[in-house]
């Protein structure tokens, strides 16, 4: 069959079919348009149900968002602060008929109501709501909406919403009137009926009932059809007449939103179409063009196939393009061939783009650097984020995409965002290593090193922004710099202080050693002075007695010489001889005693001056020492007793030992008997083991204070500073006993019970210690 040109076909077709067109056009319109209207009405009510469900869900999410901060800030807040937050949330009661703050155990810890809502029952705070379905269903979610329930405070029917953050839950009561007003606002001037029911079919609210009747509609065909719906609108037969029904059930609410529209002739669109078609048919009948329908149908079929193909191509359904028979019109066949080629080319290009997009998406998400893409032409709204961005900023992609950085609180300083975006609008569009303060979802600020690029893609100006968190690194660097600076300063200060302290300590040590040497020499000179005084005192008596005897003898001699001049008598001679003998005896005994004392003093002096080692009897050495000490005892007062075995022999240093005993006795005389003249000092010695010796020097004085006992052997420690004491006596005792005599010294004292020094010495002193010690002293 030869193909005709389109213009020829149209001219012939219009000329032949003009007369018959209007006769059949009405029937064709009704047969084709009514199913389309029904399909459009089904889709429209379903779209309306989805849209209104989303709008109402969005509005209800806004109510949840008002309760969430109260639950979030309840942790760590005072009772007054919690009450203030609840009261501020409820406000004047336009949205909430009441609000309760509930702890983790379900106990009401606070409540608030609008001023016109009346007062709360006294028993409401502390009420246990843990068994209520609204509280129990929060176990695995952050928020929950209830079906109709009775208010815990007023007993009226309300809708409950519970929001949990951490350990705290806020329960809000929504008045049904508020939902009815909201639904009426959402419905607007629409002629469709809107009904909201709970899972049990209970009417929650509608836009046409004129009230909020508490009736169960679960048995009605409209509600049953909505519950059984699969997401598409449908036509059902209702007792009141056929209707188109669309429904939506948000998963987070559990409510069903039902939108219905009349079907059949009651539908305004169908009624209008029928009436118009009837009028057109009547006109067509008047014209008499009854044969035009055959030519219109012949022409419409290939054109409709081409239109359907273009629709499928526009929708991207390339695989749904069935084979069509060739048309009798050449232009239509040519156009059909071109559409086939176009579909193949578009299919190949989209497959390539899909592969590229998939690869780029994988690379984008695999990047370890946080990245986000924003559309500058759309107000810099975020269009994509990668997984590293989600992890770094703690925000879900659905919370960020479609919103600006300011809307999600990404920028710590909004002014900084304005400056940043201005750089790309008026600048080169490439920036690296910008340091900006951004914020996580939890409100924590972080310092980020940002690099950004502006690229043109698909007619869009896209801003690619890469953000690396350098907060911790910057903090550590700052801390390290401060620590280093502080350490350098402290090292310099400490070095200077140590240098100064070392110099001061070196000088003090030199002065201390010099003072110690001088005090030791002074102590030795004092001991020598006491020895000389003792020698003078002890020798004074025998020499005085001898002198008195010689003086008396001289007087007797003069008397005898005078008697001889007068004539010597026997009695005078005998008396003179007797007097001479007596005087000679007295002088001889006292001179012998003086000689013995001189020998004893000489031995003590030699021992203390030379510190020579020799064998000696301890008792004899002590007696010689006591002889030198007796002049220091008050007349008729203190006494020194000794209990020493006569055969106790030592191979040691009598001089240092005498110095030790002398210092102990002198210390007792100075400190043990203040205000007393009858003190007693005992020196007791006994063998200890095979080669040991224990010497005890004890007094019955006032004892040593407990606070002073730990310091009595310290150099320069004295309780009589400024009264002639230098504080070296017991220090010398300790050093000599430990370093020269090879022993140790112990002290025992009680307040008011006297003092007892115990020397533990070897009977044979160690060799080689005395010379160095004596030389150092």
XYZ file of C-alpha atoms in Angstrom:
777
model
C 0.000 0.000 0.000
C 1.386 3.359 -1.057
C 2.041 5.776 1.778
C 0.397 9.152 1.627
C 1.830 12.431 2.642
C 0.422 13.770 5.904
C -0.944 16.943 4.378
C -2.781 15.001 1.649
C -4.194 12.608 4.171
C -5.345 15.378 6.492
C -6.964 17.328 3.626
C -8.824 14.310 2.371
C -9.730 13.134 5.866
C -11.090 16.502 6.997
C -13.055 16.981 3.785
C -14.642 13.542 4.005
C -15.210 13.264 7.753
C -16.355 16.795 8.597
C -19.962 15.868 8.152
C -19.893 12.771 10.315
C -17.406 13.898 13.038
C -19.786 15.597 15.390
C -22.172 12.628 15.388
C -19.645 10.307 16.970
C -17.437 12.742 18.862
C -19.699 12.846 21.896
C -19.724 9.076 22.369
C -15.963 8.941 21.865
C -15.369 11.639 24.459
C -17.572 9.966 27.033
C -16.106 6.507 26.433
C -12.529 7.801 26.669
C -12.827 10.642 29.153
C -14.873 9.054 31.915
C -12.294 6.298 32.638
C -9.576 8.924 32.562
C -11.494 11.099 34.986
C -12.008 8.106 37.285
C -8.279 7.244 37.084
C -7.356 10.870 37.719
C -9.796 11.081 40.618
C -8.363 7.873 42.169
C -4.836 9.208 41.818
C -5.902 12.635 43.081
C -7.501 11.349 46.300
C -4.471 9.140 46.955
C -2.089 12.045 46.355
C -4.248 14.249 48.578
C -4.197 11.636 51.343
C -0.418 11.363 51.120
C 0.052 15.124 51.051
C -2.261 15.824 53.983
C -0.732 12.957 55.961
C 2.737 14.428 55.375
C 1.573 17.940 56.270
C -0.163 16.825 59.449
C 2.763 14.588 60.368
C 5.112 17.543 59.804
C 2.914 19.705 62.021
C 2.823 17.023 64.724
C 6.610 16.659 64.473
C 6.751 20.369 65.203
C 4.812 19.723 68.402
C 7.268 16.953 69.292
C 10.137 19.346 68.650
C 8.680 21.719 71.279
C 8.719 18.925 73.894
C 12.142 17.479 73.030
C 14.230 20.341 74.577
C 12.347 19.984 77.869
C 13.267 16.275 78.089
C 16.832 16.990 76.953
C 17.420 19.823 79.459
C 15.636 18.122 82.381
C 18.811 16.210 83.254
C 20.738 18.313 85.759
C 18.067 21.057 86.005
C 16.405 22.163 89.198
C 12.711 21.566 89.946
C 11.984 25.252 89.383
C 13.768 25.245 86.031
C 11.852 22.131 84.912
C 8.541 23.688 85.969
C 9.418 26.876 84.079
C 10.235 24.919 80.915
C 6.950 22.966 81.124
C 4.960 26.167 81.702
C 6.664 27.903 78.773
C 5.927 24.888 76.523
C 2.216 24.800 77.426
C 1.875 28.590 77.210
C -1.695 29.772 76.737
C -2.978 26.295 75.749
C -3.347 26.939 72.006
C -1.375 23.784 71.254
C -1.054 21.768 74.474
C -3.848 21.130 76.963
C -1.249 19.915 79.427
C 2.334 18.620 79.740
C 3.968 16.165 82.167
C 7.641 15.486 82.944
C 8.133 11.772 83.708
C 11.325 10.093 84.937
C 12.743 6.743 83.744
C 10.489 4.809 86.171
C 7.304 6.398 84.819
C 6.741 8.704 87.811
C 5.378 12.202 87.126
C 7.932 14.742 88.400
C 6.309 17.886 87.073
C 3.215 19.111 85.234
C 1.935 22.310 83.627
C -1.424 23.461 82.268
C -2.713 26.608 80.567
C -4.220 29.312 82.810
C -7.746 28.425 81.790
C -7.154 24.745 82.352
C -7.787 24.768 86.081
C -5.501 23.536 88.831
C -3.764 20.140 88.977
C -5.010 17.531 91.409
C -2.666 17.402 94.455
C -1.986 13.718 93.771
C -0.995 14.209 90.096
C 2.743 14.855 90.756
C 4.140 11.467 91.764
C 1.534 9.541 89.734
C 2.854 6.306 88.168
C 2.356 6.326 84.357
C 4.701 3.400 83.706
C 1.779 1.066 82.833
C 0.147 3.374 80.302
C 0.490 2.205 76.649
C 1.872 5.599 75.622
C 4.815 5.270 78.084
C 5.416 1.544 77.498
C 5.621 1.875 73.711
C 8.632 4.225 74.099
C 10.928 1.282 74.884
C 12.418 1.205 71.357
C 11.726 4.720 70.009
C 12.226 8.382 70.906
C 8.612 9.530 70.368
C 5.106 8.065 70.302
C 1.587 9.334 69.530
C -1.417 7.777 71.201
C -4.956 7.110 70.110
C -7.746 8.858 71.982
C -7.267 8.764 75.735
C -8.623 10.407 78.843
C -6.589 13.258 80.283
C -4.868 12.402 83.582
C -5.814 15.825 84.932
C -9.173 16.854 83.458
C -10.674 13.516 82.389
C -11.437 14.938 78.913
C -10.700 13.121 75.655
C -7.286 14.159 74.326
C -4.527 12.933 72.026
C -1.243 12.133 73.762
C 2.324 12.492 72.511
C 5.405 11.263 74.394
C 9.001 12.343 73.667
C 11.975 10.712 75.386
C 15.498 12.064 75.644
C 17.864 10.127 77.874
C 16.243 9.322 81.225
C 13.406 11.829 80.932
C 10.102 11.685 79.048
C 7.744 14.596 78.327
C 4.078 13.725 77.688
C 1.892 16.352 76.021
C -1.883 16.355 75.739
C -3.331 17.749 72.493
C -6.931 18.918 72.499
C -9.002 17.322 69.648
C -10.241 20.836 68.753
C -6.667 21.762 67.813
C -6.434 18.733 65.487
C -9.835 19.557 63.957
C -8.729 23.135 63.264
C -5.473 21.877 61.804
C -7.256 19.367 59.555
C -9.692 22.061 58.427
C -6.740 24.280 57.563
C -5.069 21.441 55.630
C -8.302 20.658 53.727
C -8.800 24.330 52.821
C -11.463 24.907 50.210
C -11.176 21.357 48.845
C -14.464 19.549 48.107
C -12.879 16.259 49.220
C -13.809 14.757 52.590
C -10.904 14.179 55.030
C -11.173 11.665 57.876
C -8.475 10.599 60.398
C -8.985 7.334 62.344
C -6.854 5.351 64.750
C -5.876 1.653 64.184
C -9.150 0.539 65.815
C -11.265 2.621 63.418
C -12.080 5.226 66.053
C -12.781 8.653 64.523
C -10.065 11.073 65.604
C -11.028 14.089 63.517
C -12.599 15.069 60.171
C -13.300 18.205 58.187
C -17.011 17.762 57.631
C -18.664 16.308 60.736
C -18.987 19.621 62.520
C -17.671 18.106 65.729
C -15.466 15.417 67.180
C -17.881 12.511 67.627
C -16.387 9.545 69.485
C -17.806 6.834 67.187
C -16.122 3.791 65.767
C -16.165 3.739 61.952
C -14.238 0.524 61.451
C -17.256 -1.262 59.920
C -17.870 1.335 57.215
C -16.789 0.377 53.670
C -14.693 3.531 53.305
C -12.665 2.755 56.435
C -12.323 -0.949 55.564
C -11.101 -0.065 52.102
C -8.602 2.418 53.585
C -7.264 -0.224 55.985
C -6.872 -2.704 53.096
C -5.368 -0.151 50.715
C -2.039 -0.831 49.025
C -1.055 2.789 48.418
C -3.303 3.414 45.396
C -6.668 5.157 45.181
C -9.700 3.066 44.293
C -13.427 3.285 43.705
C -15.766 1.599 46.173
C -19.503 1.334 46.598
C -20.684 3.025 49.743
C -24.283 2.935 51.042
C -24.378 6.709 50.497
C -23.124 6.305 46.943
C -19.952 5.314 45.067
C -16.822 7.204 46.077
C -13.141 7.369 45.229
C -11.011 6.583 48.334
C -7.336 7.297 48.956
C -5.523 6.576 52.227
C -2.141 7.063 53.877
C -0.803 5.632 57.110
C 2.368 7.290 58.467
C 4.447 4.643 60.261
C 5.430 6.989 63.093
C 1.814 7.954 63.949
C -0.217 4.765 63.387
C -3.208 6.834 62.211
C -4.946 6.424 58.862
C -5.693 9.517 56.743
C -8.683 8.940 54.406
C -9.597 11.282 51.545
C -12.841 10.521 49.639
C -14.488 12.078 46.591
C -17.894 11.268 45.054
C -17.897 8.910 42.007
C -20.347 8.380 39.171
C -22.647 11.133 38.078
C -22.252 12.773 41.520
C -18.668 13.554 40.549
C -18.513 17.100 39.273
C -15.920 16.360 36.585
C -17.852 13.410 35.182
C -21.097 15.320 35.309
C -19.551 18.275 33.506
C -18.012 15.987 30.884
C -21.264 14.202 30.215
C -23.201 17.437 29.894
C -20.651 18.995 27.578
C -20.459 15.880 25.485
C -24.214 15.735 25.223
C -24.301 19.325 24.042
C -21.532 18.679 21.556
C -23.257 15.578 20.281
C -26.432 17.496 19.720
C -24.523 20.083 17.750
C -22.762 17.356 15.769
C -26.029 15.772 14.925
C -27.215 19.104 13.656
C -24.201 19.421 11.358
C -24.624 15.880 10.066
C -20.970 15.042 9.998
C -21.548 11.500 11.215
C -18.741 9.933 9.140
C -15.856 12.017 10.649
C -15.406 9.597 13.543
C -14.032 6.862 11.205
C -11.358 9.161 9.772
C -10.525 10.612 13.236
C -10.067 7.147 14.613
C -7.863 6.125 11.655
C -5.714 9.217 12.140
C -5.643 9.092 15.968
C -4.326 5.535 16.252
C -0.768 6.073 14.916
C -0.609 9.504 16.495
C -1.661 8.043 19.867
C 0.988 5.374 19.536
C 3.618 8.040 18.904
C 2.365 10.108 21.819
C 2.442 7.071 24.091
C 5.987 6.335 22.986
C 7.113 9.896 23.685
C 5.511 9.672 27.137
C 7.368 6.455 27.878
C 10.621 8.000 26.646
C 10.068 11.069 28.819
C 9.370 8.803 31.800
C 12.494 6.720 31.137
C 10.573 3.485 30.406
C 12.549 2.430 27.364
C 11.907 -1.302 27.751
C 8.105 -0.847 27.627
C 8.084 0.229 23.937
C 6.174 -2.532 21.993
C 6.485 -3.011 18.227
C 3.860 -1.105 16.206
C 2.607 -1.739 12.645
C 3.696 0.769 9.989
C 1.401 3.658 9.365
C -0.132 4.617 6.099
C 1.373 8.078 6.550
C 5.049 8.355 5.597
C 5.869 11.153 8.043
C 4.485 9.100 10.918
C 6.582 6.079 9.956
C 9.686 8.309 9.648
C 8.954 9.865 13.034
C 8.489 6.392 14.506
C 11.904 5.298 13.229
C 13.552 8.378 14.685
C 11.880 7.754 18.047
C 13.252 4.206 18.071
C 16.778 5.480 17.356
C 16.420 8.191 19.969
C 15.275 5.668 22.603
C 18.279 3.439 21.869
C 20.707 6.384 22.107
C 19.171 7.672 25.336
C 19.210 4.189 26.841
C 22.911 3.759 26.045
C 23.792 7.228 27.345
C 21.879 6.785 30.593
C 23.485 3.391 31.154
C 26.899 5.012 30.782
C 25.941 7.898 33.051
C 24.539 5.465 35.612
C 27.820 3.566 35.696
C 29.781 6.794 36.047
C 27.441 8.110 38.720
C 27.709 4.846 40.660
C 31.499 4.956 40.486
C 31.597 8.611 41.530
C 29.143 7.932 44.369
C 31.360 5.096 45.651
C 34.463 7.296 45.475
C 32.602 10.173 47.181
C 31.422 7.985 50.093
C 34.776 6.206 50.427
C 36.659 9.469 50.931
C 38.109 9.684 54.465
C 37.608 13.474 54.397
C 34.205 14.894 55.341
C 32.637 16.328 52.154
C 29.332 17.974 51.316
C 27.917 19.419 48.075
C 25.679 22.521 48.073
C 23.677 24.203 45.307
C 24.651 27.881 45.236
C 21.673 28.804 43.080
C 19.277 27.270 45.631
C 20.509 29.335 48.552
C 23.488 27.024 49.201
C 21.225 24.145 50.218
C 23.015 20.871 50.819
C 22.345 18.279 48.094
C 24.712 15.497 49.169
C 27.021 14.459 52.052
C 29.407 11.522 52.348
C 29.788 9.017 55.171
C 32.837 10.778 56.622
C 30.777 13.999 56.924
C 27.975 12.126 58.718
C 30.465 10.620 61.166
C 32.366 13.872 61.788
C 29.345 16.130 62.344
C 26.986 13.537 63.855
C 24.125 14.429 61.478
C 22.020 12.079 59.388
C 21.894 12.693 55.626
C 18.121 13.129 55.689
C 18.507 15.874 58.327
C 20.971 17.816 56.175
C 19.987 17.308 52.534
C 17.659 20.025 51.292
C 18.590 22.446 54.067
C 21.240 25.135 54.427
C 24.136 25.082 56.854
C 22.444 27.806 58.902
C 19.208 25.840 59.158
C 20.943 22.771 60.586
C 23.222 24.861 62.850
C 26.428 23.871 61.061
C 28.158 27.253 61.431
C 29.365 28.419 64.820
C 29.221 32.031 63.589
C 26.544 32.803 60.920
C 28.475 35.906 59.896
C 31.424 33.709 59.001
C 29.153 31.696 56.652
C 28.120 34.909 54.862
C 31.749 35.898 54.312
C 32.632 32.368 53.192
C 29.872 32.195 50.551
C 30.643 35.732 49.335
C 34.151 34.578 48.433
C 32.708 32.109 45.927
C 30.052 34.410 44.512
C 32.547 37.189 43.823
C 35.891 35.426 44.016
C 37.826 32.886 41.957
C 35.797 29.921 43.294
C 38.846 28.002 44.595
C 40.059 28.166 48.195
C 42.329 25.878 50.202
C 43.176 25.502 53.879
C 40.605 27.911 55.287
C 40.244 27.532 59.068
C 36.591 27.811 60.112
C 34.650 27.002 63.287
C 31.802 24.551 62.603
C 29.411 22.730 64.949
C 28.387 19.118 65.442
C 24.791 18.021 65.928
C 25.326 17.957 69.710
C 26.362 21.634 69.674
C 30.109 21.023 70.137
C 32.250 23.446 68.128
C 35.204 22.199 66.132
C 37.956 23.950 64.206
C 38.075 22.631 60.640
C 40.552 23.111 57.806
C 38.247 23.662 54.805
C 39.033 23.400 51.110
C 36.300 24.302 48.625
C 35.671 24.367 44.866
C 32.790 25.648 42.730
C 31.957 23.549 39.650
C 29.260 23.836 36.984
C 27.343 20.579 36.497
C 24.058 20.124 34.636
C 23.357 23.835 34.641
C 23.938 24.046 38.414
C 26.642 25.876 40.347
C 27.729 23.300 42.928
C 29.975 24.087 45.888
C 32.115 21.122 46.985
C 33.385 21.586 50.551
C 35.945 19.288 52.261
C 36.315 19.721 56.049
C 39.032 18.174 58.207
C 38.691 18.404 62.004
C 41.878 19.969 63.402
C 40.480 20.976 66.811
C 42.455 18.409 68.782
C 45.619 18.957 66.758
C 45.400 22.734 67.238
C 44.665 22.299 70.943
C 47.624 19.944 71.363
C 49.911 22.278 69.429
C 48.817 25.226 71.557
C 49.211 23.248 74.762
C 52.647 22.012 73.663
C 53.770 25.544 72.808
C 52.556 26.860 76.162
C 54.163 23.963 78.004
C 57.463 24.501 76.195
C 57.418 28.218 76.909
C 56.503 27.668 80.530
C 59.121 24.921 80.833
C 61.842 27.157 79.407
C 60.940 29.936 81.839
C 60.761 27.535 84.764
C 64.093 25.921 83.806
C 65.763 29.323 83.612
C 64.239 30.388 86.935
C 65.105 27.088 88.587
C 68.650 27.185 87.194
C 69.153 30.693 88.560
C 67.613 29.712 91.902
C 69.755 26.577 92.133
C 72.890 28.502 91.233
C 72.127 31.108 93.876
C 71.154 28.459 96.406
C 74.328 26.455 95.708
C 76.445 29.545 96.174
C 74.628 30.415 99.399
C 74.857 26.834 100.661
C 78.557 26.649 99.824
C 79.195 29.854 101.764
C 76.995 28.728 104.653
C 78.731 25.345 104.759
C 82.144 27.000 104.859
C 81.010 29.323 107.650
C 79.401 26.411 109.468
C 82.537 24.303 109.291
C 84.632 27.235 110.443
C 82.237 27.922 113.319
C 82.156 24.242 114.240
C 85.946 24.045 114.305
C 86.107 27.171 116.447
C 83.439 25.834 118.818
C 85.223 22.489 119.102
C 88.494 24.273 119.896
C 86.615 26.466 122.373
C 85.077 23.367 123.939
C 88.526 21.790 124.291
C 89.919 24.974 125.791
C 86.978 25.091 128.193
C 87.619 21.476 129.154
C 91.310 22.301 129.661
C 90.298 25.309 131.779
C 88.064 23.082 133.910
C 90.996 20.624 134.257
C 93.350 23.399 135.352
C 90.746 24.705 137.791
C 90.314 21.215 139.181
C 94.054 20.725 139.523
C 94.386 24.066 141.290
C 91.480 23.290 143.621
C 92.665 19.773 144.494
C 96.284 20.842 145.025
C 95.294 23.833 147.122
C 94.273 21.715 150.135
C 97.376 19.454 150.538
C 99.808 22.233 149.695
C 97.994 24.546 152.088
C 98.121 21.908 154.824
C 101.850 21.382 154.213
C 102.466 25.114 154.223
C 100.526 25.485 157.474
C 102.563 22.656 159.045
C 105.819 24.246 157.947
C 104.669 27.644 159.179
C 103.749 26.178 162.579
C 107.102 24.316 162.687
C 108.891 27.583 161.961
C 107.005 29.250 164.840
C 107.943 26.360 167.133
C 111.516 26.665 165.925
C 111.623 30.331 166.864
C 110.153 29.528 170.301
C 112.686 26.732 170.722
C 115.558 29.071 169.772
C 114.340 31.620 172.344
C 114.062 28.897 174.979
C 117.585 27.770 174.245
C 118.826 31.296 174.954
C 117.202 31.179 178.378
C 118.427 27.703 179.009
C 117.331 24.489 177.374
C 115.184 22.208 179.369
C 114.444 18.650 178.656
C 110.702 19.158 178.456
C 111.160 21.966 175.981
C 113.386 19.803 173.826
C 111.031 16.860 173.932
C 108.040 19.090 172.994
C 110.001 20.647 170.129
C 111.027 17.209 168.815
C 107.395 16.101 168.996
C 106.230 19.232 167.178
C 108.874 18.750 164.510
C 107.781 15.189 163.969
C 104.119 16.137 163.779
C 104.779 18.993 161.332
C 107.079 16.814 159.236
C 104.431 14.079 159.095
C 101.703 16.469 158.133
C 103.847 18.086 155.449
C 105.055 14.710 154.147
C 101.510 13.253 153.823
C 100.101 16.366 152.130
C 103.019 16.643 149.737
C 102.690 12.977 148.861
C 98.973 13.566 148.218
C 99.791 16.566 146.003
C 102.320 14.471 144.097
C 99.680 11.760 143.526
C 97.143 14.331 142.353
C 99.658 15.845 139.983
C 100.414 12.413 138.534
C 96.670 11.699 138.099
C 96.047 15.090 136.526
C 98.982 14.601 134.273
C 97.639 11.246 133.075
C 94.182 12.705 132.367
C 95.700 15.649 130.539
C 97.923 13.376 128.482
C 94.981 11.105 127.605
C 92.656 13.936 126.542
C 95.364 15.804 124.665
C 96.935 12.918 122.766
C 94.029 10.390 122.399
C 96.541 7.528 122.539
C 95.393 3.926 122.603
C 96.436 1.839 125.592
C 95.248 -0.744 128.061
C 93.719 0.709 131.217
C 91.369 -0.067 134.045
C 88.026 1.635 133.489
C 87.462 2.283 137.204
C 90.853 3.995 137.607
C 90.270 6.175 134.503
C 86.824 7.190 135.797
C 88.216 8.018 139.237
C 90.894 10.191 137.685
C 88.205 11.931 135.582
C 85.967 12.501 138.598
C 88.898 14.031 140.442
C 89.046 16.734 137.788
C 85.257 17.218 137.846
C 84.701 17.561 141.598
C 85.626 21.280 141.679
C 82.660 21.923 139.330
C 80.202 20.425 141.851
C 78.391 22.883 144.139
C 79.569 22.713 147.747
C 77.381 20.368 149.743
C 75.096 19.774 146.702
C 75.287 17.400 143.723
C 77.151 14.135 143.983
C 78.547 11.666 141.498
C 78.465 7.939 142.307
C 80.178 5.259 140.320
C 79.657 1.515 140.236
C 82.450 -0.023 138.190
C 84.175 -3.403 138.653
C 87.788 -2.900 139.763
C 89.157 -5.486 137.264
C 87.289 -4.208 134.185
C 90.139 -3.586 131.723
C 89.837 -1.992 128.287
C 92.078 -1.791 125.229
C 90.802 1.504 123.914
C 91.199 5.288 123.982
C 90.957 6.626 127.557
C 91.112 10.266 126.424
C 88.047 10.183 124.071
C 86.186 7.985 126.566
C 86.924 10.487 129.327
C 85.786 13.300 127.042
C 82.482 11.455 126.446
C 81.854 10.823 130.158
C 82.881 14.378 131.006
C 80.486 15.856 128.424
C 77.639 13.669 129.737
C 78.295 14.688 133.343
C 78.673 18.351 132.325
C 75.399 18.147 130.311
C 73.605 16.756 133.374
C 75.016 19.484 135.649
C 73.950 22.176 133.172
C 70.440 20.977 132.306
C 69.144 18.308 134.686
C 68.898 20.227 137.987
C 67.566 23.751 137.445
C 66.893 25.280 140.841
C 68.211 22.208 142.723
C 71.429 21.595 144.715
C 70.931 17.952 145.642
C 71.092 16.219 142.267
C 72.594 12.761 141.869
C 74.569 11.397 138.900
C 75.398 7.702 138.600
C 78.066 6.119 136.392
C 77.530 2.367 136.119
C 79.601 -0.028 133.997
C 79.202 -3.756 133.419
C 80.379 -6.410 131.018
C 78.109 -7.272 128.087
C 78.877 -10.562 126.376
C 82.343 -11.854 125.683
C 83.859 -8.610 124.424
C 81.283 -5.986 125.166
C 80.809 -3.210 127.690
C 77.759 -1.222 128.749
C 78.281 2.125 130.484
C 75.277 4.010 131.869
C 75.353 7.694 132.866
C 72.032 8.519 134.575
C 70.661 11.432 136.580
C 67.492 12.046 138.604
C 66.814 15.452 137.042
C 63.896 16.897 135.091
C 64.436 14.761 131.959
C 64.341 15.797 128.307
C 61.178 17.075 126.629
C 59.755 14.692 124.046
C 59.976 17.322 121.296
C 63.750 17.700 121.930
C 64.788 14.028 122.077
C 65.054 13.599 118.316
C 67.465 16.577 118.078
C 69.790 16.252 121.111
C 72.609 14.776 119.008
C 72.241 17.401 116.250
C 75.096 19.906 116.069
C 74.357 23.319 117.621
C 71.095 22.141 119.184
C 70.734 23.581 122.696
C 67.935 24.807 124.935
C 70.236 27.341 126.603
C 71.414 29.342 123.628
C 72.908 32.604 124.855
C 73.661 31.168 128.318
C 77.093 29.801 127.550
C 75.966 26.600 125.750
C 77.071 25.971 122.147
C 75.086 22.802 121.350
C 78.098 20.605 120.495
C 78.493 18.565 123.689
C 76.175 15.660 122.861
C 77.077 15.851 119.164
C 80.715 15.241 120.153
C 79.561 12.371 122.405
C 77.718 10.736 119.494
C 80.602 11.203 117.030
C 83.275 9.926 119.423
C 81.259 6.879 120.520
C 80.339 5.851 116.986
C 83.493 6.812 115.051
C 86.343 6.477 117.611
C 85.258 3.958 120.230
C 83.345 1.775 117.728
C 80.098 1.697 119.692
C 76.661 3.287 119.824
C 74.770 5.495 122.256
C 71.127 5.352 123.364
C 69.096 7.827 125.385
C 66.039 7.264 127.529
C 64.165 10.030 129.322
C 60.816 10.833 130.847
C 59.588 14.233 131.887
C 60.358 14.523 135.640
C 61.970 11.048 135.704
C 65.585 11.824 134.834
C 67.727 10.975 131.823
C 69.705 7.813 131.067
C 72.503 7.653 128.446
C 73.658 4.087 127.640
C 76.990 3.513 125.852
C 77.418 0.140 124.117
C 81.166 -0.222 123.576
C 83.587 -2.993 122.635
C 86.228 -3.687 125.275
C 88.731 -3.694 122.422
C 88.299 -0.587 120.292
C 88.617 -0.796 116.475
C 91.980 0.184 115.009
C 92.633 3.155 112.747
C 89.620 5.321 113.668
C 90.919 7.638 116.331
C 93.742 9.341 114.477
C 91.594 10.662 111.670
C 88.824 11.717 114.016
C 91.122 13.502 116.380
C 92.834 15.246 113.493
C 89.484 16.385 112.094
C 88.401 17.707 115.505
